[in-house]
mmCIF file of C-alpha atoms in Angstrom:
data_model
loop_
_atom_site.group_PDB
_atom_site.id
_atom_site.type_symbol
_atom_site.label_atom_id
_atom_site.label_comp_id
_atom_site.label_asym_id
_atom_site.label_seq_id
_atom_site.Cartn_x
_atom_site.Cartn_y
_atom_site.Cartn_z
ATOM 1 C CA UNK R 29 9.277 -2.059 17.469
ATOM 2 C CA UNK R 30 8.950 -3.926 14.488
ATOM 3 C CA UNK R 31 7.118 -3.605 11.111
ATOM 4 C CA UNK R 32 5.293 -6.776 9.030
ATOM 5 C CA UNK R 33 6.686 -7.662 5.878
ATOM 6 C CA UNK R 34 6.916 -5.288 2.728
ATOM 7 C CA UNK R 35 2.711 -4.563 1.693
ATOM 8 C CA UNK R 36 2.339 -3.362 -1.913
ATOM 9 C CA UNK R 37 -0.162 -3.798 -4.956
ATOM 10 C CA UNK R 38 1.528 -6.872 -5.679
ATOM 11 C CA UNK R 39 1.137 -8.759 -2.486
ATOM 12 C CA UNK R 40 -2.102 -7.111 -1.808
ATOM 13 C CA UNK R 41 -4.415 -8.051 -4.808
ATOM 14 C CA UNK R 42 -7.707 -7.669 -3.308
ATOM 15 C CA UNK R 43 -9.627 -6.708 -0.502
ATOM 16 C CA UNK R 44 -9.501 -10.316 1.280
ATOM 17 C CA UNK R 45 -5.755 -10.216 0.900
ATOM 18 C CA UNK R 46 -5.989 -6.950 2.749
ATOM 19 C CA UNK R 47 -8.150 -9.246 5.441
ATOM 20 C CA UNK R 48 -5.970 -11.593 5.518
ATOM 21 C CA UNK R 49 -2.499 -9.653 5.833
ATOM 22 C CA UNK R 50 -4.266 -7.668 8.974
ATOM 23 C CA UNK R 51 -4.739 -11.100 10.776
ATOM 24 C CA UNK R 52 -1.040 -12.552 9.790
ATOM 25 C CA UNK R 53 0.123 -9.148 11.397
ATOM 26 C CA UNK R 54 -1.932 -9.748 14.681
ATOM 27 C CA UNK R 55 -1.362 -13.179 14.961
ATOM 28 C CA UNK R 56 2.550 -12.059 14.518
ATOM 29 C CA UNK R 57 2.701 -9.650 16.698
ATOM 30 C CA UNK R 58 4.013 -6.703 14.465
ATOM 31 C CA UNK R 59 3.738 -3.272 15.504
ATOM 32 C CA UNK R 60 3.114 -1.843 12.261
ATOM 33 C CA UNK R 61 1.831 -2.481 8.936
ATOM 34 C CA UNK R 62 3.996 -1.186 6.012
ATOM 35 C CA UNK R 63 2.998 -0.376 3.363
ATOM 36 C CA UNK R 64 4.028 0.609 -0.593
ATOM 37 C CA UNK R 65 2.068 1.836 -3.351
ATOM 38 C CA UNK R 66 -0.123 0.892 -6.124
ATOM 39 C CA UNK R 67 -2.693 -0.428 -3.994
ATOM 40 C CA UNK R 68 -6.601 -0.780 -5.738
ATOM 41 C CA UNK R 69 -8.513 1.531 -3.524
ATOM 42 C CA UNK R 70 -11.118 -1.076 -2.491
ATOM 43 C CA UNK R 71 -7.515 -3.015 -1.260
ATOM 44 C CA UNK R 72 -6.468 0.011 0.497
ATOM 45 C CA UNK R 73 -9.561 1.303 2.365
ATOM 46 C CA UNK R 74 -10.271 -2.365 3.431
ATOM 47 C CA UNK R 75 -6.406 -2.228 5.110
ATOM 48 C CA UNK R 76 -6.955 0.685 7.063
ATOM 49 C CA UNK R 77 -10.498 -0.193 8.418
ATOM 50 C CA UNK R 78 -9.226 -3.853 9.414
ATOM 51 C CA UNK R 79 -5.872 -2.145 10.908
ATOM 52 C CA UNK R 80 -7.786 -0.066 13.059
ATOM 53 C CA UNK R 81 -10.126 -2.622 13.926
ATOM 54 C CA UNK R 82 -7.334 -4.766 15.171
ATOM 55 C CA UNK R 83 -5.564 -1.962 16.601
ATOM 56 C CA UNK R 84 -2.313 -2.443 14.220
ATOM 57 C CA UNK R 85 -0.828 1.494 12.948
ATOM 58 C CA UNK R 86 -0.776 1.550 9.185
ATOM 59 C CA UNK R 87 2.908 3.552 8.033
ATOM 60 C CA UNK R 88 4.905 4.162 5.013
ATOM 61 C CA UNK R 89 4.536 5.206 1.384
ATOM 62 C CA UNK R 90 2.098 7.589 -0.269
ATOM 63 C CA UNK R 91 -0.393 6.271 -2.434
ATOM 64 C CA UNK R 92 1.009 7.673 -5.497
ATOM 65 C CA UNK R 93 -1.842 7.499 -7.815
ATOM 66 C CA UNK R 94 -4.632 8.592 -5.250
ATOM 67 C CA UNK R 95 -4.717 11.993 -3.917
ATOM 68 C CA UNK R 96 -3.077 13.508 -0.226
ATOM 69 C CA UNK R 97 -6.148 13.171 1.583
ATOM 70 C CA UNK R 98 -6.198 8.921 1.011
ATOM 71 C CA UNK R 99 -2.333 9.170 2.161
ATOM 72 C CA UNK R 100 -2.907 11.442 5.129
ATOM 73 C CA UNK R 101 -5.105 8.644 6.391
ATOM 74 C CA UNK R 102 -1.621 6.519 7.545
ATOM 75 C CA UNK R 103 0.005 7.113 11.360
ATOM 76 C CA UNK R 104 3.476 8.054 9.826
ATOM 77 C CA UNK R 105 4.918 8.303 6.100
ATOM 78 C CA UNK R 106 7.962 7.445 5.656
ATOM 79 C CA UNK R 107 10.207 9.614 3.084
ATOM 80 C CA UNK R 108 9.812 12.998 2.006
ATOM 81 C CA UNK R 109 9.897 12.231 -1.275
ATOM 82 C CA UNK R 110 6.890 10.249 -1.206
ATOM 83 C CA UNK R 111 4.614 13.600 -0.731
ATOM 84 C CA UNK R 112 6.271 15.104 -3.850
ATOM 85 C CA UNK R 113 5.234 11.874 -5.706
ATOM 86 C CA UNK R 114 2.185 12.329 -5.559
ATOM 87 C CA UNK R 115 1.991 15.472 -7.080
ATOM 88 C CA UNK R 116 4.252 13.755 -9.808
ATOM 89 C CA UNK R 117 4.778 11.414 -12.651
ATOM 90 C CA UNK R 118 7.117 9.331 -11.230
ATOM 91 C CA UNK R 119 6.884 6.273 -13.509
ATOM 92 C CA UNK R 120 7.792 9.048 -16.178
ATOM 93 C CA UNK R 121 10.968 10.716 -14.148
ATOM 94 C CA UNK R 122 8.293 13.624 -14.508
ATOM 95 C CA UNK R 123 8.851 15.352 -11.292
ATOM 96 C CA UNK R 124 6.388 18.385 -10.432
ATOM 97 C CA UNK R 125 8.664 21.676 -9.246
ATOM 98 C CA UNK R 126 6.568 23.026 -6.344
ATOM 99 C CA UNK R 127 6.932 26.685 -5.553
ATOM 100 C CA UNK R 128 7.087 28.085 -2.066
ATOM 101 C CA UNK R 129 3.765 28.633 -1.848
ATOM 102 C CA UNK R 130 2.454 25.255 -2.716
ATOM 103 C CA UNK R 131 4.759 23.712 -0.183
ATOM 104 C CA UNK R 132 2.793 25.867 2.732
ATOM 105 C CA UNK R 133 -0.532 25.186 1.001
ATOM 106 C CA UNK R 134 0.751 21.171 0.929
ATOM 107 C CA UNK R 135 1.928 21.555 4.888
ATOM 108 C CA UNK R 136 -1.011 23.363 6.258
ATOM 109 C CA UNK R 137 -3.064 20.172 4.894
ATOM 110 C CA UNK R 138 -0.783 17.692 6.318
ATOM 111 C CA UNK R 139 -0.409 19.520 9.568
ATOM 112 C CA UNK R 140 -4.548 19.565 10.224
ATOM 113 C CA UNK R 141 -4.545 15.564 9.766
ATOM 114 C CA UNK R 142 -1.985 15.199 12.750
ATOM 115 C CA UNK R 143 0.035 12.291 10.493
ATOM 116 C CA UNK R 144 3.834 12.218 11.391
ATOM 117 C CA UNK R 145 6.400 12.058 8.959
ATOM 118 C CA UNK R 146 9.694 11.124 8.436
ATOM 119 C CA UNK R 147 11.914 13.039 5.848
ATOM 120 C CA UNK R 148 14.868 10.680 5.629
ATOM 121 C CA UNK R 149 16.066 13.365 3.040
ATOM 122 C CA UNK R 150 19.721 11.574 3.421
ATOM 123 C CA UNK R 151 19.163 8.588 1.568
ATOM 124 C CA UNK R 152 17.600 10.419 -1.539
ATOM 125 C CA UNK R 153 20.385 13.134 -1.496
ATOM 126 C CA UNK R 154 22.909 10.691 -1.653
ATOM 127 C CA UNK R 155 22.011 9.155 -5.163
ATOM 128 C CA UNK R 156 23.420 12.381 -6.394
ATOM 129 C CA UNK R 157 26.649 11.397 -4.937
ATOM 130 C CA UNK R 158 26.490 8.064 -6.871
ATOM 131 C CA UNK R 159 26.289 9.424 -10.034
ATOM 132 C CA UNK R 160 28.982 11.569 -9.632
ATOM 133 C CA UNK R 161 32.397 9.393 -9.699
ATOM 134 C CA UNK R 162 34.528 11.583 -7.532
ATOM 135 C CA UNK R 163 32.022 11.818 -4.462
ATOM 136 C CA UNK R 164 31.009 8.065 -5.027
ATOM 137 C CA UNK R 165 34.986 7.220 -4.515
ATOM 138 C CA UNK R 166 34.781 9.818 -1.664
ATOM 139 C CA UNK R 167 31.202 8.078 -0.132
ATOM 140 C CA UNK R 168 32.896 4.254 -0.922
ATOM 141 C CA UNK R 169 35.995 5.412 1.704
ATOM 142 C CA UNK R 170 33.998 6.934 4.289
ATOM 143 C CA UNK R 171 34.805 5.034 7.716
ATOM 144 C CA UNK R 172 31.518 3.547 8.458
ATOM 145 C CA UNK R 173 31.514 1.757 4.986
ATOM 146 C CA UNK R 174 33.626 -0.952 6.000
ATOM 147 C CA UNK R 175 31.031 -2.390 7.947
ATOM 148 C CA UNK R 176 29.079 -3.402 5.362
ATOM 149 C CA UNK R 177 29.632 -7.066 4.401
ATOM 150 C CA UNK R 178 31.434 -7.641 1.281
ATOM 151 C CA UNK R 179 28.084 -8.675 -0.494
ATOM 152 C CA UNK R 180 26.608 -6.005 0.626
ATOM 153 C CA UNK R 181 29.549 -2.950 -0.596
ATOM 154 C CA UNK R 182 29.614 -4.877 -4.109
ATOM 155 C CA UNK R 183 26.220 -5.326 -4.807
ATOM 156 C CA UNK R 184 26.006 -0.943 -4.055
ATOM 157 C CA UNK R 185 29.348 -0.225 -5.912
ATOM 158 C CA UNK R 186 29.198 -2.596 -8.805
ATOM 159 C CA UNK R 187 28.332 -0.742 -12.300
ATOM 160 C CA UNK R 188 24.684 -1.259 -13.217
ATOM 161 C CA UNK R 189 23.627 -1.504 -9.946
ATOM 162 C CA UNK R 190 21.318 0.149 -7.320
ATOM 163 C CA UNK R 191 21.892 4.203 -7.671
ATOM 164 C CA UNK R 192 24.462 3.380 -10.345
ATOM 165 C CA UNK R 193 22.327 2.124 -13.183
ATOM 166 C CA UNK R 194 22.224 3.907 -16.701
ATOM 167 C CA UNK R 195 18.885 5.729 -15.624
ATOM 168 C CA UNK R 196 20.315 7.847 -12.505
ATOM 169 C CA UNK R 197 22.573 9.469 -14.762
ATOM 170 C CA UNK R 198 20.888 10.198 -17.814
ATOM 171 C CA UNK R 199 19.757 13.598 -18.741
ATOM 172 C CA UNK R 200 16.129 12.606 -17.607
ATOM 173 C CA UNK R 201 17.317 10.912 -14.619
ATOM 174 C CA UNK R 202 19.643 13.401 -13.355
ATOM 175 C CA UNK R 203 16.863 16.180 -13.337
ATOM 176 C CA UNK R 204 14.312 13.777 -11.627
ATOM 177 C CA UNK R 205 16.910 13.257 -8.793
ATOM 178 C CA UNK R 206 17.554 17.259 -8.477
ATOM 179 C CA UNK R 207 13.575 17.775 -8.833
ATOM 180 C CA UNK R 208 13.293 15.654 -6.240
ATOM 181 C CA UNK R 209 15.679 16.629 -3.437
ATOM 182 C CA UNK R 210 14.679 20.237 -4.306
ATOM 183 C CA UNK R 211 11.257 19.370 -3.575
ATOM 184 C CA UNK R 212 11.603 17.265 -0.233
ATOM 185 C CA UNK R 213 14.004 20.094 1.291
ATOM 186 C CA UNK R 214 11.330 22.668 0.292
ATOM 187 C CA UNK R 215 8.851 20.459 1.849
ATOM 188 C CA UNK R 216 10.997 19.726 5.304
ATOM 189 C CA UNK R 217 11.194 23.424 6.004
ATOM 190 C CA UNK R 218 7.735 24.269 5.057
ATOM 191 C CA UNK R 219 6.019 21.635 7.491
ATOM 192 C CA UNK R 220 8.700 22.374 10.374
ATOM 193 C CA UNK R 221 7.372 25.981 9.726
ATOM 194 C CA UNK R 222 3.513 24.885 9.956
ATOM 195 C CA UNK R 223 4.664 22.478 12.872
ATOM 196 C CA UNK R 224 4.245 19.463 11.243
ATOM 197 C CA UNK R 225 5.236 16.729 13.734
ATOM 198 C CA UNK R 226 8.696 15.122 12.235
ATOM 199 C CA UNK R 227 10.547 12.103 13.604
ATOM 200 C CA UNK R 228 14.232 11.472 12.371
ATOM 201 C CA UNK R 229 14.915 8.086 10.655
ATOM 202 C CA UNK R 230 16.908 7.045 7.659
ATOM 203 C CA UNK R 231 16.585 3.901 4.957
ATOM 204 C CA UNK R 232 18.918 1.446 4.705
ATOM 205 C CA UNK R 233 19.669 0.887 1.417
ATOM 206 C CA UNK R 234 23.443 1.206 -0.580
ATOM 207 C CA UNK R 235 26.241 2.943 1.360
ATOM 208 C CA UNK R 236 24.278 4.423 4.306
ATOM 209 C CA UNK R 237 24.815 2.560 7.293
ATOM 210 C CA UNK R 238 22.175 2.552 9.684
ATOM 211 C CA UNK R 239 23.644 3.907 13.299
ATOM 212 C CA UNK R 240 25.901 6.574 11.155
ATOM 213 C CA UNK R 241 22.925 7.443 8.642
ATOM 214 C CA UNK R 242 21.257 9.337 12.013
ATOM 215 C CA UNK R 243 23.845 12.060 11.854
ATOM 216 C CA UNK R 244 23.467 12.265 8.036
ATOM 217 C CA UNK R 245 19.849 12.547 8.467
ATOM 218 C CA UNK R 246 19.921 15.187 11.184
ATOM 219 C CA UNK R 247 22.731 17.046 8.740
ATOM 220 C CA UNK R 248 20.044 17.146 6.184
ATOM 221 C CA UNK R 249 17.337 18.584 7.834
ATOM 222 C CA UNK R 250 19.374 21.196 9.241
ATOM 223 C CA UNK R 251 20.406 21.692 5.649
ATOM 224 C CA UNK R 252 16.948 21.931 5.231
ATOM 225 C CA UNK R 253 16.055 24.774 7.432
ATOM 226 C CA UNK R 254 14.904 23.034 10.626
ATOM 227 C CA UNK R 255 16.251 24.033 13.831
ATOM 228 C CA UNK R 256 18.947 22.388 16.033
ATOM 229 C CA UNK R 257 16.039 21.978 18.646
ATOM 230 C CA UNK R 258 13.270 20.952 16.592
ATOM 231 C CA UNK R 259 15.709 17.836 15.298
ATOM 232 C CA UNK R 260 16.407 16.933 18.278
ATOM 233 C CA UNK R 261 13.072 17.354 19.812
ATOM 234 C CA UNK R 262 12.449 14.959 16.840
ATOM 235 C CA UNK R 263 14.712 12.591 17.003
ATOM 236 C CA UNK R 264 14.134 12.095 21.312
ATOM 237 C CA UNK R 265 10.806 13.073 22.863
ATOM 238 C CA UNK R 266 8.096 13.345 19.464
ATOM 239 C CA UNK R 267 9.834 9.894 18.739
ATOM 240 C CA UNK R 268 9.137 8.759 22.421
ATOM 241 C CA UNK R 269 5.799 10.278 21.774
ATOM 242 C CA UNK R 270 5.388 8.321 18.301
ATOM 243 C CA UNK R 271 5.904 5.355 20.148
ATOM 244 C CA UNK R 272 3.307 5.817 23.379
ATOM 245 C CA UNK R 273 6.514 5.460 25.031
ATOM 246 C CA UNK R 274 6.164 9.213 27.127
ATOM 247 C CA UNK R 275 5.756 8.039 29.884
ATOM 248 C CA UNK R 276 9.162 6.023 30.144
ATOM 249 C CA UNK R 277 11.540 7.345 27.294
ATOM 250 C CA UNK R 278 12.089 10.692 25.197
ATOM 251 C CA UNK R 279 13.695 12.904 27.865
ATOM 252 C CA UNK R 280 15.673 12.400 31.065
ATOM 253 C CA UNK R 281 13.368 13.372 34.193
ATOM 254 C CA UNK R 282 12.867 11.079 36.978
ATOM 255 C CA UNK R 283 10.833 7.862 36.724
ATOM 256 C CA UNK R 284 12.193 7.538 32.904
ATOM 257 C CA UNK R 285 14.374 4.898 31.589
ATOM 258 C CA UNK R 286 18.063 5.603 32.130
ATOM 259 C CA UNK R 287 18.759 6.121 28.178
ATOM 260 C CA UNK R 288 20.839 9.257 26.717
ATOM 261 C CA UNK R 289 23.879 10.079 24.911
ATOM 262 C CA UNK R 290 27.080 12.508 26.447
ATOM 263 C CA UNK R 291 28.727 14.541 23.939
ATOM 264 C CA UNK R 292 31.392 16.541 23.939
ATOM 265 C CA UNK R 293 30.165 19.343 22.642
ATOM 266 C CA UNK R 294 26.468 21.414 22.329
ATOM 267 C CA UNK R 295 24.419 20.082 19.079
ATOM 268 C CA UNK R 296 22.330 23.443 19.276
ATOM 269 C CA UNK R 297 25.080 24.974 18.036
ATOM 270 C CA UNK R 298 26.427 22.769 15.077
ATOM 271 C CA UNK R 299 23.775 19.661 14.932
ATOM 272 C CA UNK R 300 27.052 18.001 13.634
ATOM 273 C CA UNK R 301 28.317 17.684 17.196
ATOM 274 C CA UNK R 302 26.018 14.600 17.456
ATOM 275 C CA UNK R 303 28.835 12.691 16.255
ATOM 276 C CA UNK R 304 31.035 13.770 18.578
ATOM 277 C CA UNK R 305 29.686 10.792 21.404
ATOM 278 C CA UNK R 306 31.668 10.231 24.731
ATOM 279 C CA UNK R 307 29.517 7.865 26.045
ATOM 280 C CA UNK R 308 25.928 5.875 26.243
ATOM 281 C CA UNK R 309 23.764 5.456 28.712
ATOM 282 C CA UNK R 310 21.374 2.177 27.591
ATOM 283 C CA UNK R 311 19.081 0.316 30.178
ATOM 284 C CA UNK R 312 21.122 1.862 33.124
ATOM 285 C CA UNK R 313 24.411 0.691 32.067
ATOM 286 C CA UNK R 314 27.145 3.082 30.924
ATOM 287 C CA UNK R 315 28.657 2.494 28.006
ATOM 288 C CA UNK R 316 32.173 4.930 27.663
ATOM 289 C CA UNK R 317 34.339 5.563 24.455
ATOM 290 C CA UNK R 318 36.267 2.663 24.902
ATOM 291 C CA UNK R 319 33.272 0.137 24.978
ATOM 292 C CA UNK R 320 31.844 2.511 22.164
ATOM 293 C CA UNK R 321 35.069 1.488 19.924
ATOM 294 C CA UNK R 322 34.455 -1.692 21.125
ATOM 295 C CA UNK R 323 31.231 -2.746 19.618
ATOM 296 C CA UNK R 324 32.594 -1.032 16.185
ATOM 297 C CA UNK R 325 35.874 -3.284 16.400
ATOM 298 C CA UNK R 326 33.358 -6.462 17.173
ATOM 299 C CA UNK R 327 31.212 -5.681 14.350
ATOM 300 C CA UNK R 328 34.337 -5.493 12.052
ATOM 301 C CA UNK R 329 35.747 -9.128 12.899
ATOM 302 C CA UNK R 330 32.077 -10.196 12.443
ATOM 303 C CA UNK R 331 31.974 -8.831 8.943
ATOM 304 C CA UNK R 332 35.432 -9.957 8.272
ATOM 305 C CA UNK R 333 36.362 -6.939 7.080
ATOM 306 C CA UNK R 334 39.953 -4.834 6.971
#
């Protein structure tokens, strides 16, 4: 399943541009339209009428400026974050501090529009570990960064650059950040309370790979206060779900595609054991430990890395 090309105020200018990105998805074949913030609200509304009308779901980022119920009008947001934005000055670093009882007040609303969501509360805790020099040494030598191409590890670790600029560690900067995670793990364990449907996914962006960055995520919402089985209910049958692919995928039964993962020991009692993989079942074939190491070791000589 694939998503169009990044949608935001700037590409999206006007209502006809709105028209015009709808057909370019169809005509495409995309599965979903993405889309960012700062949209006019003419622009907007005219994207989700000609989405449905062509049958594309709309997913991604809050409208930041525009209140919850315009946001709640999307198939899926993506980031937790993006919910505590709105109540926010983000273009300030002027993050709101929601209580408790705001966060069950915020979930009962998103729960009675029926939108998904995905957290990916990894991504945004991890910019605390860049600012920090000993855990950003500690998160540069973790094992799955040396997949990253060399472009790609300088252009997260160079000074200046990506979570490492002046502003993510400047007073303001570094009590945004803290507002922030705060806020989305409030958030997680206030909709996972009100039932909130939740799928698990992560960004790609600096040092989290994407493959690895699952565990992290599922780590983070567990952090969070959702249970072992609600993540990975999540992360398996709601996703299967998500996709309108229950009748196939999302649990193993018979009739279903021959797709699951054999670990070595129970995730609903550490979700952490999800690392610990013995083996892979994709499109019927088995793939074991060996074959596992494998792919990493391929992926390594492709990258050119040590």
């Amino acid at each position: 399943f694939t998503a169009g090309p990044f949608l935001g105020g700037e590409e999206l200018k006007s209502p006809k541009d709105a028209i015009e990105s709808v057909r370019y998805h169809k005509q495409r074949g995309y599965d979903f339209i993405k889309v960012h913030e700062d949209f006019t609200l003419d622009t907007y509304l005219t994207l989700l009428r000609e989405a449905e009308k062509a049958g594309i779901p709309v997913v991604g980022h809050a409208q930041r400026e525009l209140p919850l119920e315009y946001t709640l009008r999307l198939t899926l947001i993506a980031h937790m974050e993006e919910i505590v934005d709105i109540f926010s000055d983000n273009k300030n670093f002027k993050i709101a501090d929601i209580s408790d009882q705001e966060a069950k007040k915020i979930a009962a609303r998103v729960k009675s529009s029926g939108v998904y969501i995905s957290p990916t509360l990894s991504v945004l805790a991890m910019i605390q570990d860049y600012r920090d020099d000993a855990r950003f040494d500690k998160l540069k030598k973790r094992s799955q960064t040396k997949f990253l191409s060399k472009e790609e590890f300088l252009n997260y670790t160079t000074e200046g650059k990506e979570y490492r600029r002046e502003v993510f560690s400047s007073p303001k900067g570094i009590e945004a950040v803290d507002k922030l995670v705060k806020g989305t793990q409030l958030l997680t364990k206030a909709f996972y309370e009100a039932g909130v449907p939740m799928l698990v996914g992560t960004d790609n962006i600096g040092l989290q790979i994407s493959g690895f960055s699952i565990h992290d995520e599922m780590a983070a919402m567990s952090a969070a206060g959702v249970s072992a089985f609600a993540i990975l209910n999540s992360a398996t049958a709601l996703s299967a779900r998500y996709l309108k692919r229950q009748a196939i995928a999302g649990t193993i039964s018979i009739g279903k595609n021959a797709e699951f993962i054999l670990l070595s020991k129970n995730p609903l009692n550490d979700i952490k054991n999800t690392r610990d993989i013995q083996g892979v079942m994709l499109k019927g074939k088995w793939l074991d430990k060996k074959a596992l190491d494998q792919l990493l070791l391929d992926v390594k000589a492709a990258r050119k890395v040590e």
